[in-house]
């Protein structure tokens, strides 16, 4: 019996020795995976090492439990992280930082009472050891965490005006997140998913699922969403792609990509893809910084198209992941800057996105919230002061919420959350906050032609508003306006004359309303038709109904004070050449006299009557109304006679009878008698910190 016990003890010792050796190997492999950012694989190795460590080796077992807990945190395995932290604390391998991390996971799991006790313990410990409670990142996170644990139950009880609904048509059994609406009618939705249809066969070492791809859904003719589709182009790869955003013209996509390298850590990068017709190109790297050891992810384009906002862990931030921005130029990006406080905290700030009214939405686990990543709203007033709002429950919950996208100016759209999912997988939800919103929709287009997506809109308000708006691919723009404020909108485009519109929305409106403005821009290079100019038959006398169009011409000339124009009148080919020329000259002079009587200097105006000498040249827009015409057709007498159709011939005569203007000069009044510029631009003085260029700018 004794010999048996000795033999058994020897066998047991050998088994334990092998187990310990195996555990060490698991730890080494886990550390290698962790260094590469492959958290799922690292956690599996650490878990095996923990299970192989004998319970009597309490210190080692506690250390490995701690490493496992920290790794679970990195890929959102909240309940597993809590269990592992409990083990680390049970084996007395804990510190102030351990309890802070444990408390944050308890908050994320909705264990508010226990989380509050842990946060309080952290704060007491920091005070005991003389920490700077105002600036120490641990103290800031503990203080905000304690507020969260205390307030979250009340926020959930109070609720808010938000409604949310899970959108099962977009969702799969895997993760579906970062939705982004696109299309002039917001009828396209791009989002990220690890569903089975994603490219590649291998499972991600980060999450244990397939690598993410960008998918696409569209509404049908009746406005109903269709099932998501894979994108058939070079956009996706076997790597992770996701979290996309679009330039205002919707021709360029900014997206996150995380490539795999078995010998190198995984760093997220921001890529660009261009759309040709309906296909997206293979992404190209957007270089933001020479820093190759930091991640750049979650791109968001400001409404004016001039700034790229993104998430990064690069040095110089507030701690954790921060939101940064860089200016977009024709040659790439220009500089980076951290948004600083009050937006960034020692925690993680991620997934920036913009509501079209200029409010910045982002997700954070560092501000007081309900647990995990909550959505917050950063609003800047006309003077640049930024305030942070928490929109409450049910938009936020104890889980993660992020990835807002808006259906136009209304406070509705889509976001994603992992609430209620046992595997912590994110899914797409719809939201709406029924606000009373006053909006402007403007249309910018060339006179007699098409939309001008290259135009820019400048918006100035009596409340201090001074914004720069971009135009979408269909020539439209949208923005929110406040009742009682006087607004001026200026549309500009290279090669075109400016156009201004004014708007004041009455106060006390009890429902949302869209106010529509038109911005027809005159092209400098071609004659511009002045629509709705009417003369008495066979005379040069203006009829009263011409006043509206002529007053618009007066307005345009006042808005563009440095131009001179030729004002031309034209007749059809019926009647003698001499008579037609005299009649058209008198008509041109009549219009010029009207303009002079309304304050336009005579030396800016040249009246010319061409009679029938210059028949109209057809532009493409007219062919949509008259398909039997072709672009660049000239309505000569020979062309008209060859038609052989009385109705078509009369249409041509009507088009030839017209009044137009042509820009002659664009420098009127700019120079003195010596040829010097009257009002040369002044050198800009260098302002101290806090100048408008350095202020946090939100469009």
PDB file of C-alpha atoms in Angstrom, residues 26-223:
ATOM      1  CA  UNK A  26      -0.300  28.660 -23.288  1.00  0.00           C
ATOM      2  CA  UNK A  27       0.661  31.945 -21.630  1.00  0.00           C
ATOM      3  CA  UNK A  28       3.461  32.538 -24.114  1.00  0.00           C
ATOM      4  CA  UNK A  29       1.187  31.819 -27.056  1.00  0.00           C
ATOM      5  CA  UNK A  30      -1.496  34.023 -25.538  1.00  0.00           C
ATOM      6  CA  UNK A  31       0.945  36.902 -25.162  1.00  0.00           C
ATOM      7  CA  UNK A  32       1.973  36.531 -28.797  1.00  0.00           C
ATOM      8  CA  UNK A  33      -1.663  36.636 -29.926  1.00  0.00           C
ATOM      9  CA  UNK A  34      -2.313  39.598 -27.671  1.00  0.00           C
ATOM     10  CA  UNK A  35       0.639  41.508 -29.142  1.00  0.00           C
ATOM     11  CA  UNK A  36      -0.874  40.956 -32.586  1.00  0.00           C
ATOM     12  CA  UNK A  37      -4.279  42.198 -31.423  1.00  0.00           C
ATOM     13  CA  UNK A  38      -5.903  38.769 -31.818  1.00  0.00           C
ATOM     14  CA  UNK A  39      -7.868  38.876 -28.592  1.00  0.00           C
ATOM     15  CA  UNK A  40     -10.116  35.858 -29.141  1.00  0.00           C
ATOM     16  CA  UNK A  41      -7.161  33.547 -29.702  1.00  0.00           C
ATOM     17  CA  UNK A  42      -5.262  35.134 -26.802  1.00  0.00           C
ATOM     18  CA  UNK A  43      -8.210  34.590 -24.447  1.00  0.00           C
ATOM     19  CA  UNK A  44      -8.427  30.921 -25.428  1.00  0.00           C
ATOM     20  CA  UNK A  45      -4.762  30.421 -24.540  1.00  0.00           C
ATOM     21  CA  UNK A  46      -5.047  32.323 -21.253  1.00  0.00           C
ATOM     22  CA  UNK A  47      -8.152  30.338 -20.344  1.00  0.00           C
ATOM     23  CA  UNK A  48      -6.321  27.054 -20.916  1.00  0.00           C
ATOM     24  CA  UNK A  49      -3.359  28.297 -18.880  1.00  0.00           C
ATOM     25  CA  UNK A  50      -5.678  29.257 -16.006  1.00  0.00           C
ATOM     26  CA  UNK A  51      -7.438  25.883 -16.028  1.00  0.00           C
ATOM     27  CA  UNK A  52      -4.060  24.080 -15.987  1.00  0.00           C
ATOM     28  CA  UNK A  53      -2.753  26.089 -13.035  1.00  0.00           C
ATOM     29  CA  UNK A  54      -3.214  24.194  -9.714  1.00  0.00           C
ATOM     30  CA  UNK A  55      -5.561  25.949  -7.234  1.00  0.00           C
ATOM     31  CA  UNK A  56      -2.864  25.815  -4.565  1.00  0.00           C
ATOM     32  CA  UNK A  57      -0.703  28.151  -6.671  1.00  0.00           C
ATOM     33  CA  UNK A  58      -2.963  31.017  -5.723  1.00  0.00           C
ATOM     34  CA  UNK A  59      -0.762  33.901  -6.829  1.00  0.00           C
ATOM     35  CA  UNK A  60      -0.091  32.451 -10.257  1.00  0.00           C
ATOM     36  CA  UNK A  61      -3.701  31.422 -10.718  1.00  0.00           C
ATOM     37  CA  UNK A  62      -4.861  34.940  -9.772  1.00  0.00           C
ATOM     38  CA  UNK A  63      -2.362  36.560 -12.148  1.00  0.00           C
ATOM     39  CA  UNK A  64      -3.568  34.434 -15.023  1.00  0.00           C
ATOM     40  CA  UNK A  65      -7.192  35.142 -14.185  1.00  0.00           C
ATOM     41  CA  UNK A  66      -6.350  38.862 -14.301  1.00  0.00           C
ATOM     42  CA  UNK A  67      -4.683  38.526 -17.706  1.00  0.00           C
ATOM     43  CA  UNK A  68      -7.702  36.618 -18.972  1.00  0.00           C
ATOM     44  CA  UNK A  69     -10.096  39.277 -17.642  1.00  0.00           C
ATOM     45  CA  UNK A  70      -8.180  42.120 -19.297  1.00  0.00           C
ATOM     46  CA  UNK A  71      -8.276  40.234 -22.605  1.00  0.00           C
ATOM     47  CA  UNK A  72     -12.014  39.542 -22.384  1.00  0.00           C
ATOM     48  CA  UNK A  73     -12.553  43.284 -21.953  1.00  0.00           C
ATOM     49  CA  UNK A  74     -10.831  43.942 -25.268  1.00  0.00           C
ATOM     50  CA  UNK A  75     -13.448  42.095 -27.301  1.00  0.00           C
ATOM     51  CA  UNK A  76     -16.537  42.848 -25.213  1.00  0.00           C
ATOM     52  CA  UNK A  77     -16.989  39.560 -23.362  1.00  0.00           C
ATOM     53  CA  UNK A  78     -18.419  41.366 -20.355  1.00  0.00           C
ATOM     54  CA  UNK A  79     -19.779  38.503 -18.268  1.00  0.00           C
ATOM     55  CA  UNK A  80     -16.646  36.411 -18.796  1.00  0.00           C
ATOM     56  CA  UNK A  81     -14.509  39.413 -17.845  1.00  0.00           C
ATOM     57  CA  UNK A  82     -16.513  39.899 -14.635  1.00  0.00           C
ATOM     58  CA  UNK A  83     -16.053  36.233 -13.664  1.00  0.00           C
ATOM     59  CA  UNK A  84     -12.319  36.413 -14.356  1.00  0.00           C
ATOM     60  CA  UNK A  85     -11.898  39.630 -12.356  1.00  0.00           C
ATOM     61  CA  UNK A  86     -13.735  38.003  -9.441  1.00  0.00           C
ATOM     62  CA  UNK A  87     -11.192  35.184  -9.551  1.00  0.00           C
ATOM     63  CA  UNK A  88      -8.271  37.618  -9.642  1.00  0.00           C
ATOM     64  CA  UNK A  89      -9.698  39.437  -6.617  1.00  0.00           C
ATOM     65  CA  UNK A  90     -10.425  36.146  -4.846  1.00  0.00           C
ATOM     66  CA  UNK A  91      -6.785  35.136  -5.238  1.00  0.00           C
ATOM     67  CA  UNK A  92      -5.733  38.615  -4.023  1.00  0.00           C
ATOM     68  CA  UNK A  93      -4.051  39.575  -7.269  1.00  0.00           C
ATOM     69  CA  UNK A  94      -5.891  42.876  -7.384  1.00  0.00           C
ATOM     70  CA  UNK A  95      -5.033  46.557  -7.300  1.00  0.00           C
ATOM     71  CA  UNK A  96      -6.842  49.877  -7.567  1.00  0.00           C
ATOM     72  CA  UNK A  97      -6.712  49.492 -11.340  1.00  0.00           C
ATOM     73  CA  UNK A  98      -8.225  46.012 -11.050  1.00  0.00           C
ATOM     74  CA  UNK A  99     -11.216  47.277  -9.112  1.00  0.00           C
ATOM     75  CA  UNK A 100     -11.674  50.165 -11.555  1.00  0.00           C
ATOM     76  CA  UNK A 101     -11.723  47.775 -14.511  1.00  0.00           C
ATOM     77  CA  UNK A 102     -14.027  45.408 -12.592  1.00  0.00           C
ATOM     78  CA  UNK A 103     -16.420  48.247 -11.741  1.00  0.00           C
ATOM     79  CA  UNK A 104     -16.582  49.358 -15.380  1.00  0.00           C
ATOM     80  CA  UNK A 105     -17.539  45.836 -16.437  1.00  0.00           C
ATOM     81  CA  UNK A 106     -20.187  45.627 -13.709  1.00  0.00           C
ATOM     82  CA  UNK A 107     -21.617  48.919 -14.989  1.00  0.00           C
ATOM     83  CA  UNK A 108     -21.615  47.530 -18.502  1.00  0.00           C
ATOM     84  CA  UNK A 109     -23.563  44.505 -17.265  1.00  0.00           C
ATOM     85  CA  UNK A 110     -26.170  46.599 -15.460  1.00  0.00           C
ATOM     86  CA  UNK A 111     -24.968  45.600 -11.953  1.00  0.00           C
ATOM     87  CA  UNK A 112     -25.356  49.213 -10.830  1.00  0.00           C
ATOM     88  CA  UNK A 113     -25.380  48.723  -7.055  1.00  0.00           C
ATOM     89  CA  UNK A 114     -22.253  46.569  -6.994  1.00  0.00           C
ATOM     90  CA  UNK A 115     -20.565  48.853  -9.541  1.00  0.00           C
ATOM     91  CA  UNK A 116     -21.226  51.889  -7.337  1.00  0.00           C
ATOM     92  CA  UNK A 117     -19.583  50.169  -4.375  1.00  0.00           C
ATOM     93  CA  UNK A 118     -16.522  49.289  -6.454  1.00  0.00           C
ATOM     94  CA  UNK A 119     -16.186  52.823  -7.877  1.00  0.00           C
ATOM     95  CA  UNK A 120     -16.444  54.254  -4.364  1.00  0.00           C
ATOM     96  CA  UNK A 121     -13.744  51.834  -3.203  1.00  0.00           C
ATOM     97  CA  UNK A 122     -11.475  53.044  -6.019  1.00  0.00           C
ATOM     98  CA  UNK A 123     -11.988  56.696  -5.104  1.00  0.00           C
ATOM     99  CA  UNK A 124     -11.337  56.011  -1.415  1.00  0.00           C
ATOM    100  CA  UNK A 125      -8.172  54.141  -2.307  1.00  0.00           C
ATOM    101  CA  UNK A 126      -6.910  56.957  -4.522  1.00  0.00           C
ATOM    102  CA  UNK A 127      -7.532  59.530  -1.795  1.00  0.00           C
ATOM    103  CA  UNK A 128      -5.701  57.354   0.716  1.00  0.00           C
ATOM    104  CA  UNK A 129      -2.621  57.278  -1.482  1.00  0.00           C
ATOM    105  CA  UNK A 130      -2.770  61.023  -2.193  1.00  0.00           C
ATOM    106  CA  UNK A 131      -3.801  60.953  -5.845  1.00  0.00           C
ATOM    107  CA  UNK A 132      -4.773  64.210  -7.575  1.00  0.00           C
ATOM    108  CA  UNK A 133      -8.529  63.654  -7.677  1.00  0.00           C
ATOM    109  CA  UNK A 134      -9.091  66.444 -10.211  1.00  0.00           C
ATOM    110  CA  UNK A 135      -6.630  65.287 -12.867  1.00  0.00           C
ATOM    111  CA  UNK A 136      -5.787  61.638 -12.237  1.00  0.00           C
ATOM    112  CA  UNK A 137      -7.358  59.645 -15.116  1.00  0.00           C
ATOM    113  CA  UNK A 138      -8.350  56.866 -12.693  1.00  0.00           C
ATOM    114  CA  UNK A 139     -10.139  59.359 -10.465  1.00  0.00           C
ATOM    115  CA  UNK A 140     -11.982  60.896 -13.437  1.00  0.00           C
ATOM    116  CA  UNK A 141     -13.162  57.502 -14.648  1.00  0.00           C
ATOM    117  CA  UNK A 142     -14.148  56.391 -11.138  1.00  0.00           C
ATOM    118  CA  UNK A 143     -16.028  59.624 -10.462  1.00  0.00           C
ATOM    119  CA  UNK A 144     -17.910  59.449 -13.772  1.00  0.00           C
ATOM    120  CA  UNK A 145     -18.526  55.737 -13.232  1.00  0.00           C
ATOM    121  CA  UNK A 146     -20.018  56.391  -9.801  1.00  0.00           C
ATOM    122  CA  UNK A 147     -22.341  59.042 -11.301  1.00  0.00           C
ATOM    123  CA  UNK A 148     -23.335  56.530 -13.962  1.00  0.00           C
ATOM    124  CA  UNK A 149     -24.154  53.780 -11.475  1.00  0.00           C
ATOM    125  CA  UNK A 150     -26.193  56.209  -9.364  1.00  0.00           C
ATOM    126  CA  UNK A 151     -28.095  57.873 -12.231  1.00  0.00           C
ATOM    127  CA  UNK A 152     -28.615  55.019 -14.704  1.00  0.00           C
ATOM    128  CA  UNK A 153     -31.591  53.438 -12.884  1.00  0.00           C
ATOM    129  CA  UNK A 154     -33.383  56.804 -12.834  1.00  0.00           C
ATOM    130  CA  UNK A 155     -32.587  57.454 -16.513  1.00  0.00           C
ATOM    131  CA  UNK A 156     -34.089  54.110 -17.398  1.00  0.00           C
ATOM    132  CA  UNK A 157     -37.182  54.826 -15.301  1.00  0.00           C
ATOM    133  CA  UNK A 158     -37.651  58.337 -16.731  1.00  0.00           C
ATOM    134  CA  UNK A 159     -37.181  57.333 -20.370  1.00  0.00           C
ATOM    135  CA  UNK A 160     -37.146  59.966 -23.122  1.00  0.00           C
ATOM    136  CA  UNK A 161     -38.899  60.980 -26.327  1.00  0.00           C
ATOM    137  CA  UNK A 162     -36.811  58.490 -28.276  1.00  0.00           C
ATOM    138  CA  UNK A 163     -38.401  55.354 -29.739  1.00  0.00           C
ATOM    139  CA  UNK A 164     -36.242  52.431 -30.852  1.00  0.00           C
ATOM    140  CA  UNK A 165     -37.025  49.245 -32.755  1.00  0.00           C
ATOM    141  CA  UNK A 166     -34.845  46.346 -33.829  1.00  0.00           C
ATOM    142  CA  UNK A 167     -34.593  46.086 -37.627  1.00  0.00           C
ATOM    143  CA  UNK A 168     -34.536  42.363 -38.240  1.00  0.00           C
ATOM    144  CA  UNK A 169     -34.454  42.793 -42.021  1.00  0.00           C
ATOM    145  CA  UNK A 170     -30.876  44.048 -41.737  1.00  0.00           C
ATOM    146  CA  UNK A 171     -29.687  41.729 -38.975  1.00  0.00           C
ATOM    147  CA  UNK A 172     -28.142  38.263 -38.981  1.00  0.00           C
ATOM    148  CA  UNK A 173     -27.055  35.835 -36.251  1.00  0.00           C
ATOM    149  CA  UNK A 174     -23.653  37.543 -36.292  1.00  0.00           C
ATOM    150  CA  UNK A 175     -22.610  41.126 -35.667  1.00  0.00           C
ATOM    151  CA  UNK A 176     -24.253  43.865 -37.779  1.00  0.00           C
ATOM    152  CA  UNK A 177     -23.158  47.400 -36.984  1.00  0.00           C
ATOM    153  CA  UNK A 178     -22.137  50.918 -38.094  1.00  0.00           C
ATOM    154  CA  UNK A 179     -25.079  51.670 -40.422  1.00  0.00           C
ATOM    155  CA  UNK A 180     -24.694  54.629 -42.783  1.00  0.00           C
ATOM    156  CA  UNK A 181     -27.496  56.033 -44.942  1.00  0.00           C
ATOM    157  CA  UNK A 182     -26.722  57.131 -48.472  1.00  0.00           C
ATOM    158  CA  UNK A 183     -28.589  58.326 -51.553  1.00  0.00           C
ATOM    159  CA  UNK A 184     -30.327  61.603 -52.278  1.00  0.00           C
ATOM    160  CA  UNK A 185     -33.532  60.163 -50.801  1.00  0.00           C
ATOM    161  CA  UNK A 186     -31.733  58.218 -48.023  1.00  0.00           C
ATOM    162  CA  UNK A 187     -32.867  55.009 -49.690  1.00  0.00           C
ATOM    163  CA  UNK A 188     -29.574  53.117 -49.383  1.00  0.00           C
ATOM    164  CA  UNK A 189     -28.018  51.705 -46.227  1.00  0.00           C
ATOM    165  CA  UNK A 190     -24.422  50.511 -45.937  1.00  0.00           C
ATOM    166  CA  UNK A 191     -23.382  48.605 -42.814  1.00  0.00           C
ATOM    167  CA  UNK A 192     -20.734  46.255 -41.467  1.00  0.00           C
ATOM    168  CA  UNK A 193     -21.371  42.565 -40.785  1.00  0.00           C
ATOM    169  CA  UNK A 194     -19.555  39.359 -39.884  1.00  0.00           C
ATOM    170  CA  UNK A 195     -22.388  37.236 -41.313  1.00  0.00           C
ATOM    171  CA  UNK A 196     -21.633  34.042 -43.202  1.00  0.00           C
ATOM    172  CA  UNK A 197     -21.781  35.820 -46.572  1.00  0.00           C
ATOM    173  CA  UNK A 198     -18.689  37.869 -45.703  1.00  0.00           C
ATOM    174  CA  UNK A 199     -15.628  37.074 -47.809  1.00  0.00           C
ATOM    175  CA  UNK A 200     -12.891  34.736 -46.631  1.00  0.00           C
ATOM    176  CA  UNK A 201     -13.044  31.361 -44.935  1.00  0.00           C
ATOM    177  CA  UNK A 202     -10.891  31.853 -41.841  1.00  0.00           C
ATOM    178  CA  UNK A 203     -12.227  32.987 -38.502  1.00  0.00           C
ATOM    179  CA  UNK A 204     -10.866  36.206 -37.051  1.00  0.00           C
ATOM    180  CA  UNK A 205      -8.338  35.906 -34.265  1.00  0.00           C
ATOM    181  CA  UNK A 206      -9.862  39.072 -32.816  1.00  0.00           C
ATOM    182  CA  UNK A 207     -13.487  37.996 -32.456  1.00  0.00           C
ATOM    183  CA  UNK A 208     -13.642  34.324 -33.343  1.00  0.00           C
ATOM    184  CA  UNK A 209     -16.060  35.070 -36.192  1.00  0.00           C
ATOM    185  CA  UNK A 210     -15.543  35.794 -39.889  1.00  0.00           C
ATOM    186  CA  UNK A 211     -13.807  39.032 -40.776  1.00  0.00           C
ATOM    187  CA  UNK A 212     -16.260  41.878 -41.335  1.00  0.00           C
ATOM    188  CA  UNK A 213     -17.394  43.143 -44.752  1.00  0.00           C
ATOM    189  CA  UNK A 214     -19.503  46.094 -45.808  1.00  0.00           C
ATOM    190  CA  UNK A 215     -23.008  45.129 -46.982  1.00  0.00           C
ATOM    191  CA  UNK A 216     -25.714  47.127 -48.721  1.00  0.00           C
ATOM    192  CA  UNK A 217     -29.520  47.379 -48.599  1.00  0.00           C
ATOM    193  CA  UNK A 218     -31.890  49.495 -50.691  1.00  0.00           C
ATOM    194  CA  UNK A 219     -35.528  50.529 -50.643  1.00  0.00           C
ATOM    195  CA  UNK A 220     -37.867  49.429 -53.411  1.00  0.00           C
ATOM    196  CA  UNK A 221     -40.212  51.695 -55.372  1.00  0.00           C
ATOM    197  CA  UNK A 222     -42.734  51.564 -52.525  1.00  0.00           C
ATOM    198  CA  UNK A 223     -40.203  52.657 -49.908  1.00  0.00           C
TER     199      UNK A 223
END
